[in-house]
Short mmCIF file of C-alpha atoms and ligand atoms in Angstrom, two decimals:
data_model
loop_
_atom_site.label_atom_id
_atom_site.label_comp_id
_atom_site.label_asym_id
_atom_site.label_seq_id
_atom_site.Cartn_x
_atom_site.Cartn_y
_atom_site.Cartn_z
CA MET A 207 5.22 -22.74 -40.29
CA SER A 208 4.59 -20.41 -37.43
CA ILE A 209 2.28 -21.36 -34.67
CA SER A 210 1.36 -19.19 -31.78
CA ILE A 211 -0.65 -19.29 -28.60
CA ASN A 212 -3.66 -17.07 -28.05
CA SER A 213 -2.51 -13.45 -28.14
CA ARG A 214 -4.73 -12.52 -25.22
CA ILE A 215 -2.86 -14.98 -23.02
CA LYS A 216 0.45 -13.52 -24.11
CA SER A 217 -0.54 -10.07 -22.92
CA ILE A 218 -1.55 -11.28 -19.45
CA GLU A 219 1.11 -10.75 -16.82
CA ILE A 220 1.66 -12.86 -13.70
CA SER A 221 -0.03 -11.29 -10.72
CA GLY A 222 1.74 -8.47 -8.91
CA ILE A 223 1.20 -10.34 -5.66
CA ARG A 224 3.03 -13.36 -7.04
CA GLN A 225 5.77 -11.19 -8.58
CA PHE A 226 6.43 -9.73 -5.19
CA SER A 227 6.08 -12.88 -3.09
CA ASN A 228 8.50 -14.69 -5.42
CA GLN A 229 11.22 -12.56 -3.80
CA LEU A 230 10.36 -13.99 -0.38
CA ILE A 231 12.35 -17.13 -0.96
CA ASP A 232 15.54 -15.09 -0.58
CA PHE A 233 14.39 -13.75 2.83
CA PRO A 234 13.50 -16.78 4.94
CA GLU A 235 13.73 -14.73 8.16
CA ALA A 236 11.18 -12.17 7.00
CA ILE A 237 7.81 -11.86 8.71
CA ASN A 238 5.41 -12.63 5.90
CA LEU A 239 2.21 -10.56 5.95
CA THR A 240 1.27 -11.15 2.32
CA ILE A 241 -0.93 -14.24 2.37
CA GLY A 242 -4.59 -13.97 1.43
CA GLN A 243 -5.91 -17.07 3.10
CA PRO A 244 -7.09 -17.94 6.62
CA ASP A 245 -4.52 -19.41 8.99
CA PHE A 246 -7.08 -21.64 10.72
CA PRO A 247 -7.48 -25.33 9.93
CA THR A 248 -10.57 -26.47 8.05
CA PRO A 249 -13.18 -27.42 10.70
CA GLU A 250 -12.80 -31.02 11.83
CA ALA A 251 -16.37 -32.11 11.01
CA VAL A 252 -15.95 -30.71 7.49
CA LYS A 253 -12.79 -32.75 6.95
CA LEU A 254 -14.48 -35.87 8.30
CA ALA A 255 -17.43 -35.45 5.93
CA ALA A 256 -15.05 -35.56 2.95
CA ILE A 257 -13.22 -38.61 4.35
CA GLU A 258 -16.53 -40.38 4.88
CA ALA A 259 -17.66 -39.60 1.34
CA ILE A 260 -14.43 -41.07 -0.03
CA HIS A 261 -14.81 -44.20 2.13
CA ASN A 262 -18.37 -44.59 0.93
CA ASP A 263 -17.25 -44.29 -2.69
CA GLN A 264 -19.26 -41.12 -3.13
CA THR A 265 -16.73 -39.93 -5.65
CA SER A 266 -18.58 -40.03 -8.96
CA TYR A 267 -19.68 -36.99 -10.96
CA THR A 268 -22.60 -35.16 -9.42
CA HIS A 269 -25.23 -33.14 -11.23
CA ASN A 270 -23.37 -30.42 -13.17
CA ALA A 271 -24.75 -27.77 -10.84
CA GLY A 272 -23.68 -29.74 -7.75
CA LEU A 273 -25.35 -32.04 -5.21
CA LEU A 274 -29.00 -31.12 -4.95
CA GLU A 275 -28.89 -31.28 -1.16
CA LEU A 276 -25.90 -28.92 -1.09
CA ARG A 277 -27.66 -26.47 -3.38
CA ALA A 278 -30.70 -26.61 -1.11
CA GLU A 279 -28.50 -25.77 1.90
CA ILE A 280 -26.87 -22.91 0.01
CA ALA A 281 -30.25 -21.47 -0.99
CA SER A 282 -31.55 -21.75 2.57
CA PHE A 283 -28.41 -20.07 3.94
CA PHE A 284 -28.92 -17.05 1.68
CA GLN A 285 -32.60 -16.98 2.56
CA ASP A 286 -32.00 -17.13 6.32
CA LYS A 287 -29.04 -14.82 6.50
CA TYR A 288 -29.71 -12.28 3.76
CA GLY A 289 -33.41 -12.71 2.99
CA LEU A 290 -32.59 -13.64 -0.61
CA ASN A 291 -34.80 -16.03 -2.46
CA TYR A 292 -33.13 -18.43 -4.90
CA ASP A 293 -34.50 -21.63 -6.36
CA HIS A 294 -31.86 -24.24 -5.56
CA LYS A 295 -32.80 -26.32 -8.59
CA THR A 296 -32.33 -23.63 -11.20
CA GLU A 297 -30.58 -20.63 -9.65
CA VAL A 298 -27.61 -22.06 -7.75
CA ILE A 299 -24.43 -23.60 -9.21
CA VAL A 300 -21.61 -25.07 -7.15
CA THR A 301 -18.28 -24.24 -8.81
CA ASN A 302 -14.60 -25.04 -8.33
CA GLY A 303 -14.04 -22.01 -6.13
CA ALA A 304 -15.34 -18.52 -6.65
CA SER A 305 -12.66 -18.20 -9.35
CA GLU A 306 -14.27 -20.73 -11.66
CA GLY A 307 -17.65 -19.17 -10.88
CA LEU A 308 -16.40 -15.76 -12.01
CA ASP A 309 -14.82 -17.26 -15.11
CA SER A 310 -17.98 -19.14 -16.13
CA LEU A 311 -20.04 -16.06 -15.45
CA PHE A 312 -17.97 -13.66 -17.51
CA ARG A 313 -17.70 -16.15 -20.34
CA THR A 314 -21.49 -16.29 -20.32
CA ILE A 315 -22.18 -12.57 -20.32
CA LEU A 316 -19.31 -10.89 -22.18
CA GLU A 317 -18.87 -10.26 -25.88
CA GLU A 318 -15.79 -8.89 -27.62
CA GLY A 319 -15.22 -5.28 -26.59
CA ASP A 320 -17.65 -5.27 -23.66
CA GLU A 321 -16.58 -3.21 -20.69
CA VAL A 322 -16.79 -4.20 -17.04
CA ILE A 323 -16.56 -1.43 -14.45
CA LEU A 324 -14.97 -2.32 -11.16
CA PRO A 325 -13.95 -0.31 -8.13
CA ALA A 326 -10.18 -0.14 -7.71
CA PRO A 327 -7.85 -0.88 -5.98
CA ALA A 328 -9.09 -4.30 -7.05
CA TYR A 329 -8.30 -7.99 -6.70
CA PRO A 330 -5.83 -8.82 -9.51
CA GLY A 331 -7.74 -11.95 -10.54
CA TYR A 332 -10.51 -10.02 -12.30
CA GLN A 333 -8.79 -8.30 -15.19
CA PRO A 334 -7.29 -11.46 -16.78
CA ILE A 335 -10.65 -13.26 -16.66
CA ILE A 336 -12.41 -10.30 -18.25
CA GLU A 337 -9.74 -9.90 -20.92
CA LEU A 338 -9.70 -13.60 -21.79
CA CYS A 339 -13.37 -13.17 -22.64
CA GLY A 340 -12.48 -10.31 -24.98
CA GLY A 341 -13.74 -7.74 -22.50
CA LYS A 342 -12.08 -4.74 -20.93
CA ALA A 343 -11.77 -3.84 -17.25
CA VAL A 344 -12.61 -0.17 -16.59
CA TYR A 345 -11.54 0.98 -13.14
CA LEU A 346 -13.56 3.18 -10.86
CA ASP A 347 -11.04 5.03 -8.71
CA THR A 348 -11.88 4.72 -5.02
CA SER A 349 -8.44 5.66 -3.70
CA ASP A 350 -9.63 9.16 -2.73
CA THR A 351 -13.17 8.25 -1.63
CA GLY A 352 -12.35 6.06 1.35
CA PHE A 353 -12.33 3.03 -1.02
CA GLN A 354 -16.11 3.39 -1.41
CA PRO A 355 -17.49 3.55 -4.96
CA ASP A 356 -18.65 7.08 -5.66
CA PRO A 357 -22.06 6.85 -7.40
CA GLN A 358 -21.56 9.90 -9.67
CA ARG A 359 -18.10 8.77 -10.69
CA LEU A 360 -19.50 5.33 -11.42
CA GLU A 361 -22.21 6.81 -13.61
CA GLY A 362 -19.61 8.85 -15.46
CA LEU A 363 -17.85 5.65 -16.55
CA ILE A 364 -20.95 3.99 -17.99
CA THR A 365 -20.97 3.96 -21.79
CA GLU A 366 -22.87 2.00 -24.42
CA ARG A 367 -20.06 -0.56 -24.22
CA THR A 368 -20.56 -1.22 -20.50
CA LYS A 369 -21.96 -4.70 -19.99
CA ALA A 370 -21.46 -5.24 -16.28
CA VAL A 371 -20.39 -3.77 -12.99
CA LEU A 372 -18.36 -5.97 -10.65
CA MET A 373 -18.33 -5.20 -6.95
CA ASN A 374 -16.22 -6.88 -4.27
CA PHE A 375 -17.17 -5.92 -0.73
CA PRO A 376 -15.69 -6.66 1.76
CA SER A 377 -12.85 -5.82 -0.54
CA ASN A 378 -9.56 -7.44 -1.28
CA PRO A 379 -7.23 -5.50 -0.81
CA THR A 380 -8.80 -2.76 1.31
CA GLY A 381 -11.00 -4.75 3.73
CA ILE A 382 -13.66 -2.07 3.22
CA THR A 383 -17.34 -3.03 3.37
CA MET A 384 -20.13 -1.13 1.70
CA GLU A 385 -22.66 -0.04 4.29
CA SER A 386 -26.33 0.04 3.41
CA GLU A 387 -26.61 3.80 2.83
CA GLN A 388 -23.81 3.70 0.26
CA LEU A 389 -25.21 0.52 -1.27
CA GLU A 390 -28.54 2.26 -1.82
CA LYS A 391 -26.89 5.24 -3.54
CA VAL A 392 -24.97 2.94 -5.88
CA ALA A 393 -28.08 0.85 -6.49
CA ALA A 394 -29.95 4.03 -7.52
CA VAL A 395 -27.39 4.52 -10.33
CA LEU A 396 -27.47 0.87 -11.36
CA GLU A 397 -31.26 0.95 -11.53
CA LYS A 398 -31.04 3.56 -14.32
CA HIS A 399 -28.79 1.49 -16.59
CA GLU A 400 -29.40 -1.94 -18.12
CA LEU A 401 -26.25 -3.68 -16.91
CA PHE A 402 -25.38 -6.95 -15.29
CA ILE A 403 -24.20 -6.71 -11.71
CA VAL A 404 -21.73 -9.22 -10.37
CA THR A 405 -20.97 -9.17 -6.66
CA ASP A 406 -17.98 -11.13 -5.43
CA GLU A 407 -18.93 -11.73 -1.83
CA ILE A 408 -16.25 -14.26 -0.99
CA TYR A 409 -15.41 -12.29 2.18
CA SER A 410 -18.94 -11.45 3.27
CA GLU A 411 -18.95 -13.93 6.13
CA ASN A 412 -15.73 -12.36 7.40
CA SER A 413 -17.33 -9.07 8.09
CA TYR A 414 -17.52 -7.10 11.32
CA GLY A 415 -19.98 -4.37 10.45
CA GLU A 416 -23.19 -4.34 8.45
CA LYS A 417 -23.66 -7.19 6.01
CA HIS A 418 -25.53 -5.54 3.16
CA SER A 419 -22.98 -6.27 0.50
CA THR A 420 -25.39 -7.65 -2.05
CA PHE A 421 -27.37 -5.84 -4.72
CA ALA A 422 -29.61 -8.87 -5.17
CA ARG A 423 -31.74 -7.60 -2.30
CA PHE A 424 -33.05 -4.76 -4.50
CA GLU A 425 -36.09 -6.15 -6.30
CA SER A 426 -35.34 -3.93 -9.31
CA LEU A 427 -31.82 -5.39 -9.66
CA ARG A 428 -32.36 -8.99 -8.67
CA ASN A 429 -33.13 -10.18 -12.19
CA ARG A 430 -29.73 -9.01 -13.49
CA THR A 431 -27.52 -9.58 -10.45
CA PHE A 432 -25.18 -12.54 -9.93
CA LEU A 433 -23.81 -13.33 -6.53
CA VAL A 434 -20.48 -15.14 -6.27
CA HIS A 435 -19.64 -16.70 -2.95
CA GLY A 436 -17.89 -19.78 -1.56
CA LEU A 437 -16.22 -21.46 1.37
CA SER A 438 -12.54 -20.65 0.71
CA LYS A 439 -12.32 -17.81 3.18
CA SER A 440 -15.21 -18.30 5.61
CA HIS A 441 -14.44 -21.94 6.38
CA SER A 442 -10.73 -21.89 5.72
CA MET A 443 -11.17 -24.13 2.68
CA THR A 444 -9.08 -22.41 0.01
CA GLY A 445 -7.68 -25.66 -1.38
CA TRP A 446 -10.99 -27.50 -1.41
CA ARG A 447 -12.20 -25.40 -4.33
CA ILE A 448 -15.84 -24.79 -3.49
CA GLY A 449 -17.61 -21.69 -4.75
CA PHE A 450 -21.23 -20.82 -5.47
CA VAL A 451 -22.88 -18.69 -8.11
CA LEU A 452 -26.46 -17.58 -7.57
CA GLY A 453 -28.46 -15.68 -10.14
CA PRO A 454 -31.67 -15.45 -12.13
CA GLU A 455 -32.79 -18.65 -13.80
CA MET A 456 -32.98 -17.15 -17.30
CA TYR A 457 -29.21 -16.58 -17.25
CA MET A 458 -28.08 -19.35 -14.93
CA LYS A 459 -29.07 -22.02 -17.42
CA HIS A 460 -26.46 -20.53 -19.75
CA VAL A 461 -23.83 -20.19 -17.01
CA LEU A 462 -24.43 -23.88 -16.30
CA LYS A 463 -23.50 -24.78 -19.89
CA VAL A 464 -20.13 -23.05 -19.56
CA HIS A 465 -19.49 -24.62 -16.15
CA GLN A 466 -20.58 -28.03 -17.47
CA TYR A 467 -18.22 -28.08 -20.42
CA ASN A 468 -15.41 -26.54 -18.45
CA ALA A 469 -15.58 -28.49 -15.20
CA ILE A 470 -18.43 -31.06 -15.37
CA CYS A 471 -18.95 -30.50 -11.65
CA ALA A 472 -17.14 -29.21 -8.58
CA ALA A 473 -14.77 -31.64 -6.84
CA VAL A 474 -17.05 -34.23 -5.27
CA PRO A 475 -15.44 -35.03 -1.88
CA SER A 476 -15.25 -31.26 -1.45
CA GLN A 477 -18.97 -30.99 -2.18
CA PHE A 478 -19.70 -33.42 0.66
CA ALA A 479 -17.42 -31.39 2.92
CA ALA A 480 -19.28 -28.26 1.82
CA LEU A 481 -22.59 -29.89 2.64
CA GLU A 482 -21.41 -30.38 6.22
CA ALA A 483 -20.12 -26.81 6.34
CA MET A 484 -23.40 -25.34 5.09
CA LYS A 485 -25.59 -27.58 7.22
CA ASN A 486 -23.90 -27.69 10.60
CA GLN A 487 -20.92 -25.36 10.62
CA ARG A 488 -22.50 -22.05 9.76
CA HIS A 489 -21.26 -20.51 12.99
CA VAL A 490 -17.61 -21.33 12.52
CA PRO A 491 -16.96 -17.93 10.98
CA ALA A 492 -18.19 -16.24 14.17
CA GLU A 493 -15.35 -17.84 16.12
CA MET A 494 -12.79 -16.99 13.47
CA ASN A 495 -14.16 -13.49 13.14
CA LYS A 496 -13.70 -12.85 16.83
CA GLU A 497 -10.04 -13.58 16.38
CA TYR A 498 -9.74 -11.54 13.16
CA LEU A 499 -11.39 -8.62 14.89
CA GLN A 500 -8.87 -8.73 17.74
CA ARG A 501 -6.03 -8.84 15.20
CA ARG A 502 -7.53 -6.05 13.13
CA ASP A 503 -7.80 -3.80 16.18
CA PHE A 504 -4.24 -4.60 17.12
CA VAL A 505 -2.77 -3.88 13.66
CA TYR A 506 -4.91 -0.77 13.19
CA GLY A 507 -3.83 0.51 16.62
CA ARG A 508 -0.16 -0.08 15.89
CA LEU A 509 -0.32 1.55 12.44
CA THR A 510 -2.12 4.67 13.67
CA GLY A 511 0.32 4.77 16.60
CA MET A 512 3.14 5.00 14.03
CA GLY A 513 1.41 8.01 12.49
CA ILE A 514 0.36 6.08 9.40
CA ASP A 515 -2.78 7.13 7.58
CA VAL A 516 -5.11 4.13 7.41
CA ILE A 517 -8.85 3.48 7.07
CA LEU A 518 -10.32 1.04 9.58
CA PRO A 519 -11.44 -2.01 7.57
CA ASN A 520 -14.66 -3.78 8.46
CA GLY A 521 -14.20 -7.08 6.69
CA ALA A 522 -11.91 -9.68 5.16
CA PHE A 523 -8.48 -9.87 6.81
CA TYR A 524 -6.66 -7.07 5.05
CA ILE A 525 -5.69 -3.54 5.96
CA PHE A 526 -4.47 -1.05 3.34
CA PRO A 527 -2.41 1.77 4.87
CA SER A 528 -1.17 4.76 2.90
CA ILE A 529 2.58 5.01 2.45
CA GLU A 530 2.34 8.12 0.30
CA LYS A 531 4.09 10.36 2.82
CA PHE A 532 7.29 8.36 2.51
CA GLY A 533 7.75 9.65 -1.03
CA MET A 534 8.43 6.39 -2.83
CA SER A 535 6.44 3.97 -4.96
CA SER A 536 4.62 1.14 -3.22
CA PHE A 537 6.93 -1.36 -4.91
CA GLU A 538 10.00 0.45 -3.64
CA PHE A 539 8.50 0.75 -0.17
CA ALA A 540 7.59 -2.95 -0.02
CA THR A 541 10.99 -3.98 -1.38
CA ARG A 542 12.85 -1.86 1.16
CA LEU A 543 10.56 -3.00 3.96
CA LEU A 544 11.44 -6.57 3.03
CA LYS A 545 15.16 -6.05 2.60
CA GLU A 546 15.84 -3.52 5.34
CA GLY A 547 12.98 -4.16 7.74
CA GLY A 548 12.42 -7.90 7.39
CA VAL A 549 8.66 -7.67 6.75
CA ALA A 550 6.81 -8.70 3.60
CA ALA A 551 3.69 -6.75 2.61
CA VAL A 552 2.16 -6.54 -0.87
CA PRO A 553 2.74 -3.29 -2.80
CA GLY A 554 -0.55 -1.54 -3.56
CA SER A 555 0.38 -1.35 -7.24
CA ALA A 556 -0.42 -5.09 -7.44
CA PHE A 557 -4.08 -4.01 -7.18
CA THR A 558 -4.18 -1.70 -10.23
CA ILE A 559 -2.78 1.81 -10.54
CA TYR A 560 -5.29 3.04 -7.97
CA GLY A 561 -3.52 0.95 -5.35
CA GLU A 562 -0.33 2.99 -5.81
CA GLY A 563 0.56 4.82 -2.60
CA PHE A 564 -0.59 1.97 -0.36
CA VAL A 565 0.54 -1.46 0.83
CA ARG A 566 -1.64 -4.44 1.70
CA ILE A 567 -1.06 -6.09 5.05
CA SER A 568 -2.82 -9.37 5.75
CA TYR A 569 -3.68 -10.13 9.36
CA ALA A 570 -4.47 -13.78 8.71
CA TYR A 571 -1.57 -14.53 11.03
CA SER A 572 -1.18 -15.31 14.73
CA MET A 573 -0.91 -12.44 17.19
CA ALA A 574 2.72 -13.40 17.84
CA VAL A 575 3.57 -12.99 14.13
CA LEU A 576 1.63 -9.74 13.92
CA GLU A 577 3.35 -8.33 17.01
CA GLU A 578 6.79 -9.08 15.60
CA GLY A 579 5.73 -7.75 12.19
CA MET A 580 4.48 -4.46 13.66
CA ASP A 581 7.61 -4.04 15.82
CA ARG A 582 9.78 -4.47 12.76
CA LEU A 583 7.61 -2.16 10.67
CA GLU A 584 7.86 0.53 13.35
CA LYS A 585 11.65 0.28 13.41
CA PHE A 586 11.76 0.52 9.62
CA ILE A 587 9.45 3.56 9.60
CA ASP A 588 11.71 5.22 12.19
CA THR A 589 14.62 4.93 9.78
CA LEU A 590 12.57 6.75 7.12
CA ASN A 591 11.40 9.62 9.34
N1 LIG B 271 -12.31 -13.17 -5.09
C1 LIG B 271 -11.49 -12.48 -4.28
C2 LIG B 271 -11.76 -11.05 -4.02
C3 LIG B 271 -10.37 -13.10 -3.70
O1 LIG B 271 -9.57 -12.40 -2.89
C4 LIG B 271 -10.13 -14.46 -3.99
C5 LIG B 271 -8.94 -15.14 -3.45
O2 LIG B 271 -8.08 -14.57 -2.85
C6 LIG B 271 -11.02 -15.13 -4.83
C7 LIG B 271 -12.10 -14.47 -5.36
C8 LIG B 271 -10.81 -16.57 -5.18
O3 LIG B 271 -11.63 -17.38 -4.38
P1 LIG B 271 -11.64 -18.96 -4.56
O4 LIG B 271 -10.54 -19.53 -3.74
O5 LIG B 271 -12.98 -19.38 -4.00
O6 LIG B 271 -11.52 -19.27 -5.99
#
């Protein structure tokens, strides 16, 4: 007898980020600039709300879509901040992180052989989810267009197999945001083609420029756009596992079935914590953002001072400098930087082939760590020049 696991799982590789950070254990003295999560604690009131829920035995399953009151707060947040109108009873689902939201969404919309176009360099979590649904990730190269999706190039990739376009701005790994002029040009292409649009806006509250990342604001696209969001990054709640999916009712009732059978509901103490975050802590990101902005300016200033080619990011907490001029692959550069320079940064190749020639530096670290990291990087670069 020969038994075998699902062949699609077999072909999925562990993430390039993980492959690289696994090496870190051998370099305990290295300055680690690889982590993709905030270095702030979860706000105190948010933690207390979860503790109180546990003490009050509010730990049973909620409605599959999440606490009604939480969904109402989520809907009113998107209304107030982005002018988007979602019915909290039928168009909002609370998920176990944005990750589960994306998974439930793609399982709802994809059929075998469907293609999903996504700008790249891209977050490595997307391709496995798409492939597990039998779909195929098709990358839109943004490495030579300032990491902005070029509308004509996007249109050139659309075929009869294209089912969806997935956008992630502010972007992991580039930190780039899509400003409204660009958003309108891309929307004009999307309006011409009957496709689903999925926007992963997990970093949209950590954004220092315009905040027009969503396509749902275009009336013509709203009825086929899904917005994925959550509290992992904005409220420093990565381990609490709270995400949201918002979308048109006619599709969300199907997404809810997948979420229901997969998860029943999002973690309940976390939902009570999220309720506090959405109700009373909306301004926490402003404080964190002030700090991120200071760090971004510092890292950007140091990199440009070293003569490194880098685009100023306007969101998230990543910066994605070019290392092309050093004439080695991003993996080799990152490995040598770790071994010879004592700094860990993620090779761009972890973010698809279009990330080759770059490295991702996270500035979700204290100024003291960043200062030491930049000093070491500068010394290492001097040895290459
Ligand atoms: N989307 C992007 C672009 C991310 O960078 C991450 C995490 O790093 C996620 C989604 C996952 O978010 P969550 O923790 O809410 O599942």
